[in-house]
mmCIF file of C-alpha atoms and ligand atoms in Angstrom:
data_model
loop_
_atom_site.group_PDB
_atom_site.id
_atom_site.type_symbol
_atom_site.label_atom_id
_atom_site.label_comp_id
_atom_site.label_asym_id
_atom_site.label_seq_id
_atom_site.Cartn_x
_atom_site.Cartn_y
_atom_site.Cartn_z
ATOM 1 C CA MET A 1 -36.877 -9.712 53.784
ATOM 2 C CA LEU A 2 -39.148 -10.572 50.864
ATOM 3 C CA PHE A 3 -42.580 -9.199 49.951
ATOM 4 C CA GLU A 4 -43.840 -12.795 50.169
ATOM 5 C CA GLN A 5 -43.131 -12.790 53.916
ATOM 6 C CA LEU A 6 -45.294 -9.770 54.687
ATOM 7 C CA GLY A 7 -48.762 -11.349 54.497
ATOM 8 C CA LEU A 8 -49.873 -9.854 51.185
ATOM 9 C CA SER A 9 -52.071 -11.750 48.718
ATOM 10 C CA ALA A 10 -51.060 -13.372 45.419
ATOM 11 C CA ASP A 11 -52.804 -10.645 43.402
ATOM 12 C CA LEU A 12 -50.887 -7.932 45.227
ATOM 13 C CA LEU A 13 -47.586 -9.800 44.926
ATOM 14 C CA ARG A 14 -48.182 -10.102 41.193
ATOM 15 C CA ALA A 15 -48.761 -6.342 40.893
ATOM 16 C CA ILE A 16 -45.597 -5.665 42.943
ATOM 17 C CA SER A 17 -43.603 -7.987 40.742
ATOM 18 C CA ASP A 18 -44.972 -6.232 37.624
ATOM 19 C CA GLN A 19 -43.434 -3.032 39.028
ATOM 20 C CA GLY A 20 -40.081 -4.755 39.207
ATOM 21 C CA TYR A 21 -39.708 -4.315 42.981
ATOM 22 C CA THR A 22 -37.556 -7.078 44.424
ATOM 23 C CA GLN A 23 -37.475 -6.106 48.089
ATOM 24 C CA PRO A 24 -39.641 -4.078 50.444
ATOM 25 C CA THR A 25 -38.179 -0.770 51.626
ATOM 26 C CA PRO A 26 -37.645 -0.327 55.426
ATOM 27 C CA ILE A 27 -40.954 1.497 55.945
ATOM 28 C CA GLN A 28 -42.791 -1.192 53.960
ATOM 29 C CA GLU A 29 -41.133 -3.969 55.932
ATOM 30 C CA GLN A 30 -42.180 -2.389 59.213
ATOM 31 C CA ALA A 31 -45.563 -0.886 58.383
ATOM 32 C CA ILE A 32 -47.208 -3.591 56.253
ATOM 33 C CA PRO A 33 -47.494 -6.319 58.960
ATOM 34 C CA VAL A 34 -48.669 -3.806 61.576
ATOM 35 C CA ILE A 35 -51.351 -2.370 59.284
ATOM 36 C CA LEU A 36 -52.481 -5.880 58.273
ATOM 37 C CA ASP A 37 -52.859 -6.555 61.978
ATOM 38 C CA GLY A 38 -55.423 -3.751 62.135
ATOM 39 C CA LYS A 39 -53.346 -1.405 64.281
ATOM 40 C CA ASP A 40 -53.139 2.365 63.995
ATOM 41 C CA VAL A 41 -49.820 3.679 62.722
ATOM 42 C CA MET A 42 -47.913 6.938 63.035
ATOM 43 C CA GLY A 43 -45.359 6.813 60.240
ATOM 44 C CA GLY A 44 -42.426 9.167 60.036
ATOM 45 C CA ALA A 45 -41.313 9.016 56.442
ATOM 46 C CA GLN A 46 -40.565 11.356 53.593
ATOM 47 C CA THR A 47 -41.353 10.970 49.933
ATOM 48 C CA GLY A 48 -38.896 8.595 48.313
ATOM 49 C CA THR A 49 -38.963 6.019 51.111
ATOM 50 C CA GLY A 50 -41.705 3.942 49.515
ATOM 51 C CA LYS A 51 -44.265 5.214 52.030
ATOM 52 C CA THR A 52 -47.150 5.231 49.550
ATOM 53 C CA ALA A 53 -46.893 1.487 48.963
ATOM 54 C CA SER A 54 -46.380 0.958 52.699
ATOM 55 C CA PHE A 55 -49.977 2.008 53.341
ATOM 56 C CA THR A 56 -51.573 1.257 49.959
ATOM 57 C CA LEU A 57 -50.605 -2.433 49.846
ATOM 58 C CA PRO A 58 -51.968 -3.435 53.279
ATOM 59 C CA MET A 59 -55.027 -1.216 52.753
ATOM 60 C CA LEU A 60 -55.809 -3.116 49.537
ATOM 61 C CA ARG A 61 -55.180 -6.422 51.308
ATOM 62 C CA ARG A 62 -57.672 -5.525 54.027
ATOM 63 C CA LEU A 63 -60.260 -4.436 51.470
ATOM 64 C CA GLU A 64 -59.932 -7.506 49.262
ATOM 65 C CA ILE A 65 -62.882 -9.105 51.040
ATOM 66 C CA TYR A 66 -65.073 -6.419 49.458
ATOM 67 C CA ALA A 67 -63.893 -7.046 45.884
ATOM 68 C CA SER A 68 -67.008 -7.170 43.725
ATOM 69 C CA THR A 69 -67.851 -6.847 40.057
ATOM 70 C CA SER A 70 -71.427 -5.854 40.845
ATOM 71 C CA MET A 71 -72.660 -2.809 38.910
ATOM 72 C CA SER A 72 -74.782 -1.637 41.826
ATOM 73 C CA PRO A 73 -73.314 1.482 43.505
ATOM 74 C CA ALA A 74 -74.763 0.233 46.814
ATOM 75 C CA LYS A 75 -72.320 -2.670 46.670
ATOM 76 C CA HIS A 76 -69.408 -0.233 46.527
ATOM 77 C CA PRO A 77 -69.494 2.089 49.557
ATOM 78 C CA ILE A 78 -66.320 4.007 50.449
ATOM 79 C CA ARG A 79 -64.248 1.780 52.761
ATOM 80 C CA ALA A 80 -60.968 3.655 52.751
ATOM 81 C CA LEU A 81 -60.379 7.415 52.735
ATOM 82 C CA ILE A 82 -56.943 8.814 51.935
ATOM 83 C CA LEU A 83 -56.558 12.525 52.672
ATOM 84 C CA VAL A 84 -53.660 14.380 51.069
ATOM 85 C CA PRO A 85 -52.672 18.078 50.991
ATOM 86 C CA THR A 86 -52.338 18.717 47.257
ATOM 87 C CA ARG A 87 -53.817 17.850 43.915
ATOM 88 C CA GLU A 88 -50.422 16.541 42.717
ATOM 89 C CA LEU A 89 -50.080 14.158 45.627
ATOM 90 C CA ALA A 90 -53.721 13.086 45.241
ATOM 91 C CA VAL A 91 -53.093 12.083 41.632
ATOM 92 C CA GLN A 92 -49.840 10.337 42.554
ATOM 93 C CA VAL A 93 -51.372 8.337 45.413
ATOM 94 C CA HIS A 94 -54.332 7.371 43.244
ATOM 95 C CA GLU A 95 -51.906 6.129 40.584
ATOM 96 C CA SER A 96 -50.335 3.873 43.226
ATOM 97 C CA VAL A 97 -53.752 2.572 44.294
ATOM 98 C CA LYS A 98 -54.505 1.684 40.672
ATOM 99 C CA THR A 99 -51.069 0.188 40.060
ATOM 100 C CA TYR A 100 -51.016 -2.087 43.111
ATOM 101 C CA GLY A 101 -54.733 -2.882 42.925
ATOM 102 C CA LYS A 102 -54.836 -3.704 39.229
ATOM 103 C CA TYR A 103 -55.727 -7.376 39.777
ATOM 104 C CA LEU A 104 -58.411 -6.639 42.391
ATOM 105 C CA ALA A 105 -62.083 -5.883 41.740
ATOM 106 C CA LEU A 106 -61.955 -2.791 43.927
ATOM 107 C CA ARG A 107 -62.836 0.648 42.627
ATOM 108 C CA SER A 108 -61.137 3.922 43.422
ATOM 109 C CA THR A 109 -61.246 7.552 42.425
ATOM 110 C CA VAL A 110 -59.564 10.844 43.200
ATOM 111 C CA ILE A 111 -61.142 14.209 43.976
ATOM 112 C CA TYR A 112 -59.434 17.590 44.339
ATOM 113 C CA GLY A 113 -60.276 21.251 43.959
ATOM 114 C CA GLY A 114 -59.570 23.634 41.127
ATOM 115 C CA VAL A 115 -61.512 21.618 38.551
ATOM 116 C CA SER A 116 -65.205 21.086 37.835
ATOM 117 C CA ILE A 117 -66.969 18.953 40.420
ATOM 118 C CA ASP A 118 -69.340 17.325 37.887
ATOM 119 C CA ALA A 119 -67.049 14.609 36.515
ATOM 120 C CA GLN A 120 -66.024 13.758 40.079
ATOM 121 C CA VAL A 121 -69.668 13.452 41.110
ATOM 122 C CA ASN A 122 -70.269 10.875 38.384
ATOM 123 C CA ALA A 123 -67.191 8.862 39.360
ATOM 124 C CA VAL A 124 -68.267 8.804 43.001
ATOM 125 C CA ARG A 125 -71.927 7.991 42.212
ATOM 126 C CA SER A 126 -71.040 4.755 40.461
ATOM 127 C CA GLY A 127 -69.624 3.468 43.765
ATOM 128 C CA ILE A 128 -66.003 3.233 44.907
ATOM 129 C CA GLU A 129 -64.232 1.469 47.754
ATOM 130 C CA ILE A 130 -61.220 3.780 47.905
ATOM 131 C CA LEU A 131 -61.311 7.573 47.795
ATOM 132 C CA VAL A 132 -58.217 9.766 47.538
ATOM 133 C CA ALA A 133 -59.112 13.386 48.297
ATOM 134 C CA THR A 134 -57.923 16.823 49.256
ATOM 135 C CA PRO A 135 -59.882 17.999 52.333
ATOM 136 C CA GLY A 136 -61.533 21.128 50.851
ATOM 137 C CA ARG A 137 -63.017 19.422 47.823
ATOM 138 C CA LEU A 138 -64.126 16.449 49.902
ATOM 139 C CA LEU A 139 -66.101 18.844 52.094
ATOM 140 C CA ASP A 140 -67.733 20.343 48.977
ATOM 141 C CA HIS A 141 -68.896 16.837 48.019
ATOM 142 C CA LEU A 142 -70.114 16.130 51.544
ATOM 143 C CA GLN A 143 -72.075 19.388 51.619
ATOM 144 C CA GLN A 144 -73.673 18.513 48.283
ATOM 145 C CA LYS A 145 -74.341 15.008 49.617
ATOM 146 C CA THR A 146 -72.750 13.419 46.564
ATOM 147 C CA LEU A 147 -70.965 10.874 48.738
ATOM 148 C CA GLY A 148 -71.160 9.329 52.176
ATOM 149 C CA LEU A 149 -68.477 8.212 54.609
ATOM 150 C CA SER A 150 -70.508 6.038 56.968
ATOM 151 C CA LYS A 151 -68.828 2.800 55.835
ATOM 152 C CA VAL A 152 -65.217 3.998 56.074
ATOM 153 C CA GLU A 153 -63.010 1.479 57.878
ATOM 154 C CA ILE A 154 -59.584 2.932 57.150
ATOM 155 C CA LEU A 155 -58.580 6.603 57.354
ATOM 156 C CA ILE A 156 -55.167 7.585 56.018
ATOM 157 C CA LEU A 157 -53.642 11.044 56.411
ATOM 158 C CA ASP A 158 -50.670 11.391 54.092
ATOM 159 C CA GLU A 159 -48.199 14.256 54.509
ATOM 160 C CA ALA A 160 -50.098 15.354 57.611
ATOM 161 C CA ASP A 161 -47.513 18.052 58.379
ATOM 162 C CA ARG A 162 -48.171 19.720 55.050
ATOM 163 C CA MET A 163 -51.912 19.528 55.612
ATOM 164 C CA LEU A 164 -51.455 21.386 58.899
ATOM 165 C CA ASP A 165 -49.161 23.974 57.260
ATOM 166 C CA MET A 166 -51.758 24.550 54.575
ATOM 167 C CA GLY A 167 -54.475 25.203 57.157
ATOM 168 C CA PHE A 168 -56.564 22.082 56.553
ATOM 169 C CA MET A 169 -57.005 21.315 60.243
ATOM 170 C CA PRO A 170 -60.606 22.626 60.549
ATOM 171 C CA ASP A 171 -61.600 20.730 57.379
ATOM 172 C CA ILE A 172 -60.010 17.510 58.632
ATOM 173 C CA LYS A 173 -61.817 17.840 61.971
ATOM 174 C CA GLN A 174 -65.148 18.223 60.187
ATOM 175 C CA ILE A 175 -64.462 15.215 57.969
ATOM 176 C CA ILE A 176 -63.443 13.004 60.884
ATOM 177 C CA GLN A 177 -66.719 13.737 62.649
ATOM 178 C CA LEU A 178 -68.524 12.083 59.757
ATOM 179 C CA LEU A 179 -66.559 8.837 59.986
ATOM 180 C CA PRO A 180 -67.577 5.776 62.005
ATOM 181 C CA GLU A 181 -65.933 5.619 65.452
ATOM 182 C CA GLN A 182 -64.690 2.106 64.796
ATOM 183 C CA ARG A 183 -61.943 2.410 62.203
ATOM 184 C CA GLN A 184 -58.237 2.046 61.576
ATOM 185 C CA ASN A 185 -56.202 5.261 61.376
ATOM 186 C CA LEU A 186 -52.865 5.714 59.644
ATOM 187 C CA MET A 187 -50.967 8.979 59.678
ATOM 188 C CA PHE A 188 -47.791 9.793 57.777
ATOM 189 C CA SER A 189 -45.659 12.853 58.253
ATOM 190 C CA ALA A 190 -42.118 13.854 57.343
ATOM 191 C CA THR A 191 -41.756 15.918 60.535
ATOM 192 C CA PHE A 192 -42.889 15.521 64.140
ATOM 193 C CA SER A 193 -43.762 18.967 65.452
ATOM 194 C CA GLU A 194 -45.770 19.466 68.637
ATOM 195 C CA GLU A 195 -48.801 20.177 66.463
ATOM 196 C CA ILE A 196 -48.422 16.885 64.625
ATOM 197 C CA LYS A 197 -48.131 15.018 67.917
ATOM 198 C CA LYS A 198 -51.289 16.747 69.140
ATOM 199 C CA LEU A 199 -53.161 15.804 65.981
ATOM 200 C CA ALA A 200 -51.900 12.229 66.261
ATOM 201 C CA SER A 201 -53.054 11.959 69.863
ATOM 202 C CA LYS A 202 -56.532 13.114 68.816
ATOM 203 C CA ILE A 203 -56.926 10.802 65.842
ATOM 204 C CA LEU A 204 -54.852 7.692 66.464
ATOM 205 C CA ARG A 205 -55.625 4.946 68.967
ATOM 206 C CA LYS A 206 -52.592 3.278 70.559
ATOM 207 C CA PRO A 207 -50.548 3.895 67.427
ATOM 208 C CA VAL A 208 -47.442 1.952 66.528
ATOM 209 C CA LEU A 209 -44.703 4.466 65.796
ATOM 210 C CA ILE A 210 -42.638 3.681 62.713
ATOM 211 C CA GLU A 211 -39.876 6.015 61.708
ATOM 212 C CA VAL A 212 -37.440 5.682 58.860
ATOM 213 C CA ALA A 213 -34.809 7.991 57.479
ATOM 214 C CA LYS A 214 -34.615 8.613 53.800
ATOM 215 C CA GLN A 215 -31.588 6.694 52.643
ATOM 216 C CA ASN A 216 -28.745 8.761 51.253
ATOM 217 C CA SER A 217 -31.019 11.735 51.369
ATOM 218 C CA VAL A 218 -29.894 14.935 49.742
ATOM 219 C CA SER A 219 -31.727 18.224 49.997
ATOM 220 C CA GLU A 220 -33.764 18.840 46.871
ATOM 221 C CA LEU A 221 -32.129 22.278 46.631
ATOM 222 C CA ILE A 222 -28.686 20.768 46.076
ATOM 223 C CA THR A 223 -27.340 19.874 42.636
ATOM 224 C CA HIS A 224 -24.370 17.515 42.415
ATOM 225 C CA VAL A 225 -21.724 18.182 39.762
ATOM 226 C CA VAL A 226 -18.541 16.182 39.161
ATOM 227 C CA HIS A 227 -15.402 17.766 37.683
ATOM 228 C CA PRO A 228 -12.790 15.137 36.802
ATOM 229 C CA VAL A 229 -9.399 16.786 37.353
ATOM 230 C CA ASN A 230 -5.753 15.896 37.822
ATOM 231 C CA VAL A 231 -4.874 15.882 41.558
ATOM 232 C CA ALA A 232 -2.127 18.448 40.985
ATOM 233 C CA ARG A 233 -4.610 20.928 39.524
ATOM 234 C CA LYS A 234 -7.404 20.590 42.137
ATOM 235 C CA GLN A 235 -6.559 23.886 43.816
ATOM 236 C CA GLU A 236 -6.381 25.716 40.509
ATOM 237 C CA LEU A 237 -9.809 24.321 39.536
ATOM 238 C CA LEU A 238 -11.302 25.316 42.875
ATOM 239 C CA ILE A 239 -10.073 28.903 42.499
ATOM 240 C CA PHE A 240 -11.361 28.969 38.928
ATOM 241 C CA LEU A 241 -14.824 27.736 39.952
ATOM 242 C CA ILE A 242 -15.090 30.213 42.827
ATOM 243 C CA LYS A 243 -14.127 33.108 40.554
ATOM 244 C CA GLN A 244 -16.222 31.996 37.601
ATOM 245 C CA LYS A 245 -19.393 31.532 39.656
ATOM 246 C CA LYS A 246 -18.598 34.525 41.907
ATOM 247 C CA LEU A 247 -19.250 32.298 44.934
ATOM 248 C CA LYS A 248 -19.561 34.166 48.232
ATOM 249 C CA GLN A 249 -19.737 31.242 50.658
ATOM 250 C CA VAL A 250 -17.957 27.967 49.998
ATOM 251 C CA LEU A 251 -17.491 24.877 52.147
ATOM 252 C CA VAL A 252 -14.491 22.809 51.068
ATOM 253 C CA LEU A 253 -14.316 19.278 52.479
HETATM 254 P P1 AMP B 301 -42.860 7.118 47.708
HETATM 255 O O1 AMP B 301 -41.924 7.300 48.858
HETATM 256 O O2 AMP B 301 -44.095 6.406 48.091
HETATM 257 O O3 AMP B 301 -43.138 8.421 47.010
HETATM 258 O O4 AMP B 301 -42.141 6.156 46.637
HETATM 259 C C1 AMP B 301 -40.967 6.508 45.985
HETATM 260 C C2 AMP B 301 -40.727 5.656 44.741
HETATM 261 O O5 AMP B 301 -40.246 4.365 45.112
HETATM 262 C C3 AMP B 301 -41.919 5.414 43.863
HETATM 263 O O6 AMP B 301 -41.562 5.745 42.545
HETATM 264 C C4 AMP B 301 -42.205 3.926 43.960
HETATM 265 O O7 AMP B 301 -42.654 3.417 42.741
HETATM 266 C C5 AMP B 301 -40.868 3.355 44.340
HETATM 267 N N1 AMP B 301 -40.943 2.142 45.201
HETATM 268 C C6 AMP B 301 -41.826 1.911 46.185
HETATM 269 N N2 AMP B 301 -41.574 0.732 46.782
HETATM 270 C C7 AMP B 301 -40.496 0.195 46.172
HETATM 271 C C8 AMP B 301 -39.745 -1.017 46.349
HETATM 272 N N3 AMP B 301 -40.048 -1.892 47.290
HETATM 273 N N4 AMP B 301 -38.697 -1.236 45.525
HETATM 274 C C9 AMP B 301 -38.374 -0.331 44.573
HETATM 275 N N5 AMP B 301 -39.025 0.824 44.358
HETATM 276 C C10 AMP B 301 -40.088 1.106 45.149
#
């Protein structure tokens, strides 16, 4: 499968090619056409699967009709809202939006807590089509009326399981009440607990379920080390390593 077969535009394909990507990942292959079709999606995917591009690329494609170089903030209402659990992820997702959208006249910004709200207020005031936000800080902005969500067409919840774990559920509920009824909803989560399913059933409408495993995934807590050794001395090395590192539990395969 090629990116050219997924229904993306020339400007997006150019940005993808600039990144050096030659082939879509499994989640991209499955999610991009469905999202372009306007359907809601429940995506089961971890970081490292290419999930960010799997929602960012079709989101940008759908918003291309609003590309405008007008200076008027009124011409740039928020059309897509991406909610994420942490500041780090917010910055990372926003980087992807900028990278893939670099040839499009669409504006984006990122807002998160722990820093002064003033600079964020200015960025939002000038008008943006795409907002990446952590829920708490977004609510601060909404309470101060520094931004509006009445023109949002696409809602994306990234790492929804982490947002639940971090207690963002009440904030998310409040935010969703301020969105137009008619919109596309995309939710991504690495795990599918009962709580996640409940949240999905509340937010998503007839979602298409797309699940991919992380290829060759290794727990982030595991470090791989290679010791080149003569076959005859393997046992000796193993005993040495166990003694040297004072290992208490060892699995030998
Ligand atoms: P993510 O799962 O969204 O955190 O992405 C993991 C990494 O894969 C990021 O560094 C992306 O730049 C990269 N990536 C995304 N899509 C592709 C692709 N189709 N080919 C190669 N790398 C990709």
